[in-house]
Short mmCIF file of C-alpha atoms in Angstrom, two decimals:
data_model
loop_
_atom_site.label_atom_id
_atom_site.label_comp_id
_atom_site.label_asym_id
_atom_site.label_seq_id
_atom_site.Cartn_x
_atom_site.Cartn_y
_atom_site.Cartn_z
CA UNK A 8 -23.99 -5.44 17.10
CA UNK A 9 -20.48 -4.32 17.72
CA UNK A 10 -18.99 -2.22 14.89
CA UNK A 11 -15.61 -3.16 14.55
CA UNK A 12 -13.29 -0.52 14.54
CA UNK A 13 -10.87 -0.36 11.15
CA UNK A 14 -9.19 2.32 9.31
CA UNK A 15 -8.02 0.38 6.35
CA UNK A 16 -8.12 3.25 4.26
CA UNK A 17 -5.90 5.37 6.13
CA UNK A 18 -3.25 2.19 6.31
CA UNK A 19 -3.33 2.70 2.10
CA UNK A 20 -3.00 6.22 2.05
CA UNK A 21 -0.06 5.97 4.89
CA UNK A 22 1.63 3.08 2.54
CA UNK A 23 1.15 5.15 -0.41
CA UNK A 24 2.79 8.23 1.02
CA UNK A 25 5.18 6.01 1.87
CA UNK A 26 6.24 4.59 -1.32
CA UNK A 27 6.16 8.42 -2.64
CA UNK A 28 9.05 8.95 0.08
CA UNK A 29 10.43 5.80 -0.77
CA UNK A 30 10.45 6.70 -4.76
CA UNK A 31 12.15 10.54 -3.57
CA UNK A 32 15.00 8.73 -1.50
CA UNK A 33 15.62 6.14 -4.39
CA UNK A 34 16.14 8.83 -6.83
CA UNK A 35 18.09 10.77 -4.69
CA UNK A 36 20.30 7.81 -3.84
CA UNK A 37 20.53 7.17 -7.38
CA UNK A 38 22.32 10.75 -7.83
CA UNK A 39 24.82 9.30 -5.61
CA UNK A 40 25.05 5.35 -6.49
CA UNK A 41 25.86 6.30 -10.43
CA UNK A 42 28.46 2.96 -10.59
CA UNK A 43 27.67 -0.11 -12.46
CA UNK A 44 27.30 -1.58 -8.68
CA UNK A 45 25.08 0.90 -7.30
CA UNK A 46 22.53 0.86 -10.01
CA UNK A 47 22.85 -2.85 -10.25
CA UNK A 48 21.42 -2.77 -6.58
CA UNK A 49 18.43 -0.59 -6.58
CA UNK A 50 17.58 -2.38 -9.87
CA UNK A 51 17.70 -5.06 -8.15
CA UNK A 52 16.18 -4.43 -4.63
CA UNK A 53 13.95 -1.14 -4.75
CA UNK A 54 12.31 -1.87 -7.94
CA UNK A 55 10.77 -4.31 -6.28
CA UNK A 56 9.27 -2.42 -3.55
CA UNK A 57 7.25 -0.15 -5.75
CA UNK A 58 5.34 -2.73 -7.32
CA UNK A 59 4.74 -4.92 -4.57
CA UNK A 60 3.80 -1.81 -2.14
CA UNK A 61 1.06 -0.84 -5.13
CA UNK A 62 -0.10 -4.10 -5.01
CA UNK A 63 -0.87 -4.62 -0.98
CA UNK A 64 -2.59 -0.65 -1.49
CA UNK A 65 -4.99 -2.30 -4.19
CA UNK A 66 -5.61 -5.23 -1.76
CA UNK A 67 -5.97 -2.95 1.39
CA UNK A 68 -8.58 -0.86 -0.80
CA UNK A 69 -10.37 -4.11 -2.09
CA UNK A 70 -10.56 -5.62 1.60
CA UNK A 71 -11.81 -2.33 2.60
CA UNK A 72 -14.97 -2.70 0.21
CA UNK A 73 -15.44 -6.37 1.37
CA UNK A 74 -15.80 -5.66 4.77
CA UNK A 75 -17.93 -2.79 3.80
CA UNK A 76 -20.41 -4.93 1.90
CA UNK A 77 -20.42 -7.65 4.92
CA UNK A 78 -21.08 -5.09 7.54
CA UNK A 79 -23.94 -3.28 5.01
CA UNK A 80 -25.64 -7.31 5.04
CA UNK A 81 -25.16 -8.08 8.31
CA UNK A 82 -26.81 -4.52 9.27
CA UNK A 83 -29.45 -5.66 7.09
CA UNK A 84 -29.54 -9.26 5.57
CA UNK A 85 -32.84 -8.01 3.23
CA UNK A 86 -30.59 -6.08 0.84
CA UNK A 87 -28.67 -9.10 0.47
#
């Protein structure tokens, strides 16, 4: 059988760098934005992105175990 070639773990540990470099630029755009108006906006926009980019990392690493298991039975349907 084919092994299928997948490096889901190294897509979560790109998208969590990521959101560290996205949490660095935020703050430092927050030194700058100090109005009612700036704040209002990151509140409202990149608040968001830190949750929802923790929550496709927790995904990514839960698909990553799926696929694990299937390949491990599909290696070797006894173990099932």
């Amino acid at each position: 059988m084919r092994r299928i070639s997948h490096d889901l773990a190294g897509v979560a540990q790109r998208l969590s760098h990521l959101s560290e470099q996205f949490g660095i630029e935020v703050s430092e755009v927050s030194q700058v934005w100090q109005d009612n108006k700036g704040r209002a906006f990151l509140q409202q926009h990149a608040s968001e992105v830190q949750p929802t980019i923790n929550q496709l990392v927790n995904t990514i690493h839960g698909l990553t175990e799926l696929f694990e298991e299937i390949a491990k039975k599909l290696r070797d349907p006894q173990q099932s």
